[in-house]
Amino acid sequence: MKILILGGGQVGANVAENLLSENNDITVVDQNAARLKQLQDRLDIRTVAGNAAHPQVLADAGAADSDMVLALTRDDETNLVACKMAEACFNIPTRIARIRSSDYLESEHGDPLAHFGIESAICPEQIVTDHIYQLFAYPGALQVLDFADGKLQLVVSRAHSGGKLLGMPLRHIREHMPDADCRVCAVHRRDTLLVPDGDTVLEEGDEVFFVAAREHVQAMLKELRFSERPLRRIMIAGGGNIGYRLAKLLENDFSVKVIEARPERAQWLAERLEHALVLRGEATDEELLDAENVDEMDVFCALTNDDEDNIMSTLLAKRMGARRVVALVNRTSYVDLLEGHRIDIVISPHLSTIGSILAHIRQGDVEAVHPLRRGASEAMEVIIHGDAQQSRLTGRRIDQIDMPHGSHIVAAIRGEQVLMAHHDLTVENGDHLIIFLSRRRVIRQVEKLIQVKLGFL
């Protein structure tokens, strides 16, 4: 696809890098020429310097024959105008905008975005907030992803001593959980991603990827690790968009403290948060953390805009006794170095955002895409259409489908029913299939497999 990315900041640059790896033709527009030069030195892309909302700049960037525009600047109004120009002047078929203000997303006056020709709006801050919030429902999880409106969830958890499944082949899952069905998709062990079978034996420290109906997730987590006590006390470092949204979601059910360094922002937070306690100060201030009893915190979340502050404050909080620490880190190169060592969970906002965009790029009826393992792997939800003559999957059992090496079907959602993809499951028209790809390079082969044959209406 020929894709026009407006905005070369952290979000735009990471999206460009991910989409370029799938052989798309990328052009990035930004007003900062120095930033564009850095991008061009690193990536094989075309760049245009200028205001992304100006028609002539869009024309110079090749808008006339682009397949998609991604308006990802930090300014909502620029993104809105750019999408309107893309529709009205250049007839770009797919228009996606980054919208940060909740006024546009939660307006009481209809859908204001529809007037700007926006097909889909993404809010990176809200996506990250939702991903972090999911972790509070499952204290032992590293990542929780929803499919089919939350009917099924993909959960990543680390196996610990005390887990009933440690040292046993995976085929014993059904014996341990006779009333619940789940499927282990992959196991990450010592920097290697393994696709397990019934004889695979879990070891302590394994990062286990599994899918299960929402109501069965907790039972599977108990098989992987000792039962953890419920979460009660939360400390959030950083009262920006993500910190504020998370505190707002948590304050009615948990004891929440928010640390914010900027006086005016701290005042703003105090006026809008009803139950959370707002503290003005630096999250790396050891005396402040000690005075606010960080050692009693069940979770410490560092969500400022500064990677180094987030890393240092979580390391400090962990050393001082916080039970679990979460850091927001923009630099993807840091993530693998940090997670699972002194920092329990490292959140990469750009990888969370890219999934929302990839669903629009995939060929076939793709409902959702979630990158995993820093984008090296992927889970996708696809809808199957057509009968046995029109589809390569309909009417076939799982063990009869020749999936590309590095991909496998792990579950199906049929109406309200969640089905694990055991060998004798037959795919039907309208099924939502969850496909796990341990290698992203087989994506094109999977796309061909799920597409209906020519002539299907």
Coordinates of C-alpha atoms in Angstrom, one line a residue:
M1 CA 0.0 0.0 0.0
K2 CA 1.0 3.6 -0.5
I3 CA 0.6 5.2 2.9
L4 CA 0.9 8.9 3.8
I5 CA 1.9 9.5 7.5
L6 CA 1.4 13.0 8.8
G7 CA 3.6 13.6 11.8
G8 CA 7.1 12.3 12.3
G9 CA 7.2 12.3 16.1
Q10 CA 7.5 9.2 18.3
V11 CA 4.1 7.8 17.2
G12 CA 4.6 8.5 13.5
A13 CA 8.2 7.3 13.4
N14 CA 7.3 4.0 15.1
V15 CA 4.3 3.5 12.9
A16 CA 6.4 4.2 9.8
E17 CA 9.1 1.7 10.9
N18 CA 6.5 -1.1 11.5
L19 CA 4.6 -0.5 8.2
L20 CA 7.8 -0.3 6.3
S21 CA 8.8 -3.8 7.5
E22 CA 5.7 -5.1 5.6
N23 CA 6.9 -3.6 2.3
N24 CA 4.6 -0.6 2.2
D25 CA 5.5 2.6 0.3
I26 CA 5.8 5.2 3.1
T27 CA 5.9 9.0 2.9
V28 CA 6.2 11.1 6.1
V29 CA 5.2 14.8 6.4
D30 CA 6.4 16.9 9.3
Q31 CA 7.2 20.6 9.8
N32 CA 10.5 19.7 11.5
A33 CA 13.1 19.2 8.8
A34 CA 15.8 18.0 11.2
R35 CA 13.5 15.3 12.5
L36 CA 12.7 14.2 8.9
K37 CA 16.4 14.0 8.1
Q38 CA 16.9 11.7 11.1
L39 CA 14.1 9.5 9.9
Q40 CA 15.4 9.3 6.4
D41 CA 18.9 8.3 7.6
R42 CA 17.3 5.4 9.5
L43 CA 14.5 4.3 7.2
D44 CA 14.0 3.9 3.5
I45 CA 11.1 6.4 3.2
R46 CA 10.2 9.6 1.4
T47 CA 9.8 12.7 3.5
V48 CA 8.2 16.1 2.8
A49 CA 8.7 19.2 5.1
G50 CA 5.6 21.3 5.7
N51 CA 2.2 21.8 7.4
A52 CA 0.3 18.5 7.0
A53 CA -3.0 20.4 6.9
H54 CA -2.1 22.4 3.8
P55 CA -3.4 21.0 0.5
Q56 CA -0.2 21.8 -1.5
V57 CA 1.9 20.0 1.1
L58 CA -0.3 16.9 0.8
A59 CA -0.1 17.1 -3.0
D60 CA 3.7 17.3 -2.9
A61 CA 3.6 14.2 -0.6
G62 CA 1.8 12.2 -3.3
A63 CA -1.7 12.3 -1.8
A64 CA -3.3 12.0 -5.2
D65 CA -2.4 8.3 -5.5
S66 CA -2.2 7.3 -1.8
D67 CA -4.2 4.4 -0.5
M68 CA -4.2 5.6 3.1
V69 CA -3.5 8.7 5.2
L70 CA -2.5 8.4 8.9
A71 CA -2.8 11.8 10.6
L72 CA -0.6 11.3 13.6
T73 CA 0.6 14.8 14.6
R74 CA 0.3 15.9 18.2
D75 CA -2.3 18.5 17.2
D76 CA -5.9 17.3 16.9
E77 CA -7.0 20.2 14.7
T78 CA -4.2 19.6 12.2
N79 CA -5.2 15.9 12.0
L80 CA -8.9 16.8 11.5
V81 CA -8.2 19.3 8.7
A82 CA -5.7 17.0 7.0
C83 CA -8.2 14.2 6.9
K84 CA -10.9 16.5 5.5
M85 CA -8.4 17.6 2.8
A86 CA -7.5 14.0 2.1
E87 CA -11.2 13.2 1.5
A88 CA -12.3 16.3 -0.3
C89 CA -9.3 17.2 -2.5
F90 CA -7.6 13.8 -3.0
N91 CA -10.2 11.1 -2.4
I92 CA -7.8 9.0 -0.3
P93 CA -10.0 5.9 0.5
T94 CA -8.8 5.2 4.1
R95 CA -8.4 8.1 6.6
I96 CA -7.3 7.5 10.2
A97 CA -6.6 10.2 12.7
R98 CA -4.9 10.4 16.0
I99 CA -7.2 12.3 18.4
R100 CA -6.0 13.2 21.9
S101 CA -8.9 15.3 23.2
S102 CA -11.8 13.4 24.8
D103 CA -14.1 16.3 23.7
Y104 CA -14.0 14.9 20.2
L105 CA -14.3 11.3 21.2
E106 CA -17.0 11.6 23.8
S107 CA -19.1 14.5 22.5
E108 CA -22.7 14.9 23.6
H109 CA -23.4 16.6 20.2
G110 CA -23.3 13.7 17.8
D111 CA -20.1 12.5 16.1
P112 CA -18.0 15.6 15.3
L113 CA -15.3 13.4 13.6
A114 CA -17.8 12.4 10.9
H115 CA -17.8 15.9 9.5
F116 CA -14.0 15.6 8.8
G117 CA -14.1 12.5 6.8
I118 CA -12.4 10.4 9.5
E119 CA -13.0 6.7 9.1
S120 CA -11.3 5.7 12.3
A121 CA -10.0 7.6 15.2
I122 CA -7.2 6.3 17.5
C123 CA -6.2 7.7 20.8
P124 CA -2.8 6.3 21.8
E125 CA -3.2 7.6 25.4
Q126 CA -6.6 5.8 25.8
I127 CA -5.3 2.6 24.2
V128 CA -2.3 2.5 26.6
T129 CA -4.6 3.3 29.6
D130 CA -7.0 0.5 28.7
H131 CA -4.1 -2.0 28.3
I132 CA -2.7 -1.0 31.8
Y133 CA -6.2 -1.1 33.3
Q134 CA -6.7 -4.7 32.1
L135 CA -3.7 -5.7 34.2
F136 CA -5.5 -4.8 37.4
A137 CA -8.2 -7.4 36.8
Y138 CA -5.4 -10.1 36.7
P139 CA -2.6 -9.3 39.1
G140 CA -0.4 -12.1 37.6
A141 CA -0.7 -11.1 34.0
L142 CA 2.0 -9.2 31.9
Q143 CA -0.4 -8.4 29.1
V144 CA -4.2 -8.9 28.5
L145 CA -5.7 -8.5 25.0
D146 CA -9.4 -8.6 24.1
F147 CA -10.9 -10.3 21.1
A148 CA -14.6 -10.5 20.0
D149 CA -15.7 -7.7 22.3
G150 CA -14.0 -9.3 25.2
K151 CA -15.6 -12.7 24.9
L152 CA -12.1 -14.2 24.5
Q153 CA -8.8 -12.9 25.9
L154 CA -5.2 -13.5 25.1
V155 CA -3.1 -13.4 28.3
V156 CA 0.6 -13.4 28.8
S157 CA 1.9 -14.5 32.2
R158 CA 5.2 -15.7 33.6
A159 CA 5.2 -19.2 35.1
H160 CA 6.4 -19.2 38.7
S161 CA 7.1 -21.8 41.4
G162 CA 3.9 -22.9 43.0
G163 CA 2.1 -23.2 39.7
K164 CA 0.4 -26.6 39.3
L165 CA 1.4 -26.9 35.6
L166 CA 5.2 -26.4 36.2
G167 CA 7.1 -29.5 35.3
M168 CA 4.1 -31.2 33.6
P169 CA 3.3 -31.7 29.9
L170 CA 0.6 -29.3 28.7
R171 CA -1.7 -32.1 27.8
H172 CA -2.6 -32.3 31.5
I173 CA -4.3 -28.9 31.4
R174 CA -7.7 -30.5 30.8
E175 CA -7.2 -32.8 33.9
H176 CA -6.4 -29.8 36.1
M177 CA -9.2 -27.6 34.6
P178 CA -12.1 -30.0 33.7
D179 CA -14.7 -27.2 33.6
A180 CA -12.6 -24.7 31.7
D181 CA -11.0 -24.8 28.2
C182 CA -7.9 -22.9 27.2
R183 CA -5.1 -23.1 24.6
V184 CA -1.5 -22.2 25.1
C185 CA -0.4 -20.4 21.9
A186 CA 3.3 -20.0 22.6
V187 CA 6.0 -20.1 25.2
H188 CA 8.9 -17.6 25.4
R189 CA 11.9 -19.2 27.0
R190 CA 15.4 -17.8 27.2
D191 CA 15.0 -15.4 24.2
T192 CA 13.3 -18.1 22.1
L193 CA 9.7 -18.3 21.1
L194 CA 8.4 -21.9 21.2
V195 CA 5.2 -23.2 19.6
P196 CA 4.1 -25.8 22.1
D197 CA 2.4 -29.2 21.7
G198 CA 0.9 -31.6 24.3
D199 CA 4.3 -32.8 25.3
T200 CA 5.8 -29.4 26.0
V201 CA 6.8 -29.1 29.7
L202 CA 6.6 -25.6 31.3
E203 CA 9.6 -24.3 33.2
E204 CA 9.9 -21.7 35.9
G205 CA 10.4 -18.3 34.3
D206 CA 8.6 -19.2 31.0
E207 CA 6.5 -16.4 29.5
V208 CA 3.3 -18.2 28.6
F209 CA 0.8 -16.9 25.9
F210 CA -2.6 -18.5 26.2
V211 CA -6.2 -17.8 25.1
A212 CA -9.3 -18.5 27.1
A213 CA -12.9 -17.3 27.5
R214 CA -12.9 -14.4 29.8
E215 CA -14.5 -16.4 32.6
H216 CA -11.7 -19.0 32.5
V217 CA -8.7 -16.7 32.5
Q218 CA -8.4 -16.6 36.3
A219 CA -8.4 -20.4 36.5
M220 CA -5.6 -20.7 34.0
L221 CA -3.5 -18.1 35.8
K222 CA -3.8 -20.1 39.0
E223 CA -2.3 -23.1 37.1
L224 CA 0.8 -21.1 36.2
R225 CA 1.6 -19.3 39.4
F226 CA 0.7 -19.1 43.1
S227 CA -2.5 -17.2 43.9
E228 CA -1.7 -13.5 44.4
R229 CA -3.5 -11.4 46.9
P230 CA -5.9 -8.8 45.5
L231 CA -4.6 -5.3 44.6
R232 CA -5.6 -2.4 46.9
R233 CA -3.0 0.4 46.9
I234 CA -1.9 2.0 43.7
M235 CA 0.7 4.8 43.2
I236 CA 0.9 6.6 39.8
A237 CA 3.9 8.7 38.9
G238 CA 2.9 11.3 36.3
G239 CA -0.4 13.0 36.0
G240 CA -0.4 13.5 32.2
N241 CA -3.1 12.2 29.9
I242 CA -2.4 8.5 30.6
G243 CA -1.9 9.0 34.4
Y244 CA -5.1 11.0 34.7
R245 CA -7.2 8.6 32.7
L246 CA -5.9 5.6 34.7
A247 CA -6.4 7.3 38.0
K248 CA -10.0 8.2 37.0
L249 CA -10.7 4.6 36.1
L250 CA -9.2 3.2 39.3
E251 CA -10.1 5.7 42.0
N252 CA -13.5 4.3 42.9
D253 CA -12.2 0.7 43.4
F254 CA -8.7 1.2 44.7
S255 CA -6.7 3.5 47.0
V256 CA -4.9 5.7 44.5
K257 CA -2.1 8.3 44.9
V258 CA -0.9 10.4 42.0
I259 CA 2.5 12.2 42.0
E260 CA 2.8 15.2 39.6
A261 CA 5.7 17.6 39.4
R262 CA 4.0 20.5 37.7
P263 CA 2.1 22.8 40.2
E264 CA -0.6 23.8 37.7
R265 CA -1.2 20.3 36.5
A266 CA -1.3 19.0 40.1
Q267 CA -4.0 21.6 40.9
W268 CA -5.9 20.5 37.7
L269 CA -5.8 16.9 38.8
A270 CA -6.9 17.6 42.3
E271 CA -10.0 19.4 41.0
R272 CA -11.0 16.6 38.7
L273 CA -10.2 13.4 40.7
E274 CA -12.8 12.8 43.4
H275 CA -11.1 10.1 45.5
A276 CA -7.4 9.9 44.4
L277 CA -4.8 11.8 46.5
V278 CA -2.7 14.1 44.4
L279 CA 0.9 14.8 45.6
R280 CA 3.1 17.5 44.1
G281 CA 6.7 16.4 43.7
E282 CA 9.2 14.3 41.7
A283 CA 8.6 10.5 41.4
T284 CA 12.4 10.0 41.8
D285 CA 12.4 11.8 45.2
E286 CA 13.3 9.0 47.7
E287 CA 12.1 11.0 50.7
L288 CA 8.7 11.6 49.1
L289 CA 8.2 7.9 48.2
D290 CA 9.2 6.9 51.7
A291 CA 6.9 9.5 53.3
E292 CA 4.0 8.2 51.2
N293 CA 4.7 4.5 52.1
V294 CA 5.7 3.2 48.7
D295 CA 6.7 0.0 50.4
E296 CA 3.0 -0.7 51.0
M297 CA 2.0 -0.2 47.4
D298 CA 0.6 -3.2 45.5
V299 CA 1.4 -1.5 42.1
F300 CA 3.6 1.5 41.3
C301 CA 3.1 2.9 37.7
A302 CA 5.5 5.3 36.2
L303 CA 3.6 7.1 33.4
T304 CA 5.5 10.4 32.7
N305 CA 6.7 11.5 29.3
D306 CA 10.3 10.9 30.3
D307 CA 11.7 7.3 29.8
E308 CA 14.6 7.8 32.1
D309 CA 12.4 9.2 34.9
N310 CA 10.0 6.3 34.5
I311 CA 12.9 3.7 34.6
M312 CA 14.6 5.3 37.6
S313 CA 11.4 5.8 39.6
T314 CA 10.3 2.2 39.1
L315 CA 13.7 0.9 40.0
L316 CA 13.7 3.1 43.1
A317 CA 10.1 2.0 44.1
K318 CA 10.9 -1.6 43.6
R319 CA 14.1 -1.3 45.8
M320 CA 12.0 0.4 48.5
G321 CA 9.5 -2.4 48.6
A322 CA 6.7 -1.8 46.1
R323 CA 5.2 -5.2 45.2
R324 CA 4.8 -4.7 41.5
V325 CA 6.2 -1.9 39.2
V326 CA 5.1 -0.8 35.7
A327 CA 7.0 1.6 33.5
L328 CA 5.9 3.4 30.4
V329 CA 8.9 3.4 28.0
N330 CA 8.8 4.9 24.5
R331 CA 12.1 3.6 23.3
T332 CA 11.4 0.0 22.1
S333 CA 15.1 -0.8 22.3
Y334 CA 14.9 -0.4 26.1
V335 CA 11.9 -2.7 26.6
D336 CA 13.6 -6.1 26.3
L337 CA 16.5 -4.9 28.4
L338 CA 14.2 -4.0 31.3
E339 CA 11.1 -6.2 31.5
G340 CA 11.3 -9.2 33.8
H341 CA 14.4 -8.1 35.5
R342 CA 14.0 -5.4 38.1
I343 CA 10.9 -3.9 36.4
D344 CA 7.9 -6.3 36.2
I345 CA 6.0 -4.8 33.2
V346 CA 7.3 -2.4 30.6
I347 CA 4.6 -0.8 28.4
S348 CA 5.4 0.4 24.9
P349 CA 2.8 2.9 23.8
H350 CA 3.7 2.7 20.1
L351 CA 3.3 -1.1 19.9
S352 CA -0.1 -0.7 21.6
T353 CA -1.1 1.9 18.9
I354 CA 0.2 0.1 15.9
G355 CA -2.3 -2.8 16.3
S356 CA -5.2 -0.4 15.8
I357 CA -3.7 0.7 12.5
L358 CA -2.6 -2.8 11.2
A359 CA -6.3 -4.0 11.3
H360 CA -7.0 -1.4 8.5
I361 CA -4.1 -2.6 6.4
R362 CA -4.5 -6.3 6.5
Q363 CA -6.3 -7.9 3.5
G364 CA -9.4 -9.8 4.3
D365 CA -12.0 -9.1 6.9
V366 CA -9.7 -8.4 9.9
E367 CA -11.4 -7.3 13.1
A368 CA -8.3 -6.8 15.3
V369 CA -4.6 -7.1 15.3
H370 CA -2.3 -7.2 18.4
P371 CA 1.5 -7.2 18.0
L372 CA 3.3 -9.3 20.6
R373 CA 7.0 -9.6 21.7
R374 CA 7.8 -6.1 20.6
G375 CA 6.2 -6.7 17.2
A376 CA 8.0 -9.9 16.3
S377 CA 4.8 -12.0 16.8
E378 CA 1.2 -11.1 16.2
A379 CA -2.3 -12.3 17.1
M380 CA -5.2 -11.4 14.8
E381 CA -8.9 -11.8 14.7
V382 CA -10.4 -12.5 11.3
I383 CA -14.0 -13.2 10.1
I384 CA -14.6 -16.1 7.8
H385 CA -17.0 -15.6 4.9
G386 CA -18.4 -17.9 2.2
D387 CA -19.1 -21.6 1.8
A388 CA -16.7 -24.4 1.0
Q389 CA -16.4 -23.3 -2.7
Q390 CA -15.7 -19.7 -1.9
S391 CA -13.5 -20.0 1.2
R392 CA -10.3 -22.1 1.8
L393 CA -11.3 -22.5 5.4
T394 CA -15.1 -23.0 5.6
G395 CA -16.2 -26.6 6.1
R396 CA -12.7 -27.8 7.0
R397 CA -11.5 -29.2 10.2
I398 CA -8.5 -27.6 11.9
D399 CA -6.3 -30.6 11.2
Q400 CA -7.2 -30.3 7.4
I401 CA -6.1 -26.7 7.0
D402 CA -2.6 -26.2 5.7
M403 CA -1.6 -23.1 7.7
P404 CA 1.7 -21.4 6.7
H405 CA 4.6 -22.4 8.9
G406 CA 4.8 -20.1 11.8
S407 CA 1.0 -19.5 12.1
H408 CA -1.8 -21.5 13.7
I409 CA -5.5 -21.1 14.6
V410 CA -5.9 -21.0 18.4
A411 CA -9.6 -20.3 18.9
A412 CA -12.9 -19.5 17.2
I413 CA -15.8 -17.4 18.4
R414 CA -19.2 -18.5 17.0
G415 CA -21.9 -16.2 18.1
E416 CA -21.7 -16.2 21.9
Q417 CA -19.8 -19.4 22.0
V418 CA -16.0 -19.5 22.6
L419 CA -14.3 -22.6 21.1
M420 CA -10.7 -23.7 21.4
A421 CA -9.2 -24.8 18.1
H422 CA -8.8 -28.5 18.8
H423 CA -8.0 -30.7 15.8
D424 CA -11.6 -31.8 15.2
L425 CA -13.2 -28.3 15.2
T426 CA -14.8 -27.5 11.8
V427 CA -14.7 -23.9 10.6
E428 CA -18.0 -22.3 9.7
N429 CA -19.1 -19.3 7.7
G430 CA -19.2 -16.2 10.1
D431 CA -16.7 -17.7 12.6
H432 CA -14.3 -15.2 14.2
L433 CA -10.9 -17.0 14.1
I434 CA -8.0 -16.1 16.3
I435 CA -4.7 -16.7 14.5
F436 CA -1.4 -16.6 16.3
L437 CA 1.6 -15.8 14.1
S438 CA 5.0 -16.5 15.7
R439 CA 6.6 -15.1 12.5
R440 CA 5.3 -11.9 11.0
R441 CA 6.8 -12.7 7.6
V442 CA 4.0 -15.2 6.9
I443 CA 1.3 -12.5 7.1
R444 CA 0.8 -12.3 3.4
Q445 CA 0.3 -16.1 3.1
V446 CA -2.3 -15.9 6.0
E447 CA -4.1 -13.1 4.2
K448 CA -4.4 -15.1 1.1
L449 CA -5.8 -18.0 3.1
I450 CA -8.5 -16.0 4.8
Q451 CA -9.7 -14.1 1.7
V452 CA -12.8 -15.3 -0.2
K453 CA -12.2 -16.5 -3.8
L454 CA -13.1 -14.3 -6.8
G455 CA -16.8 -14.1 -7.4
F456 CA -17.9 -14.0 -3.8
L457 CA -20.4 -11.2 -3.1

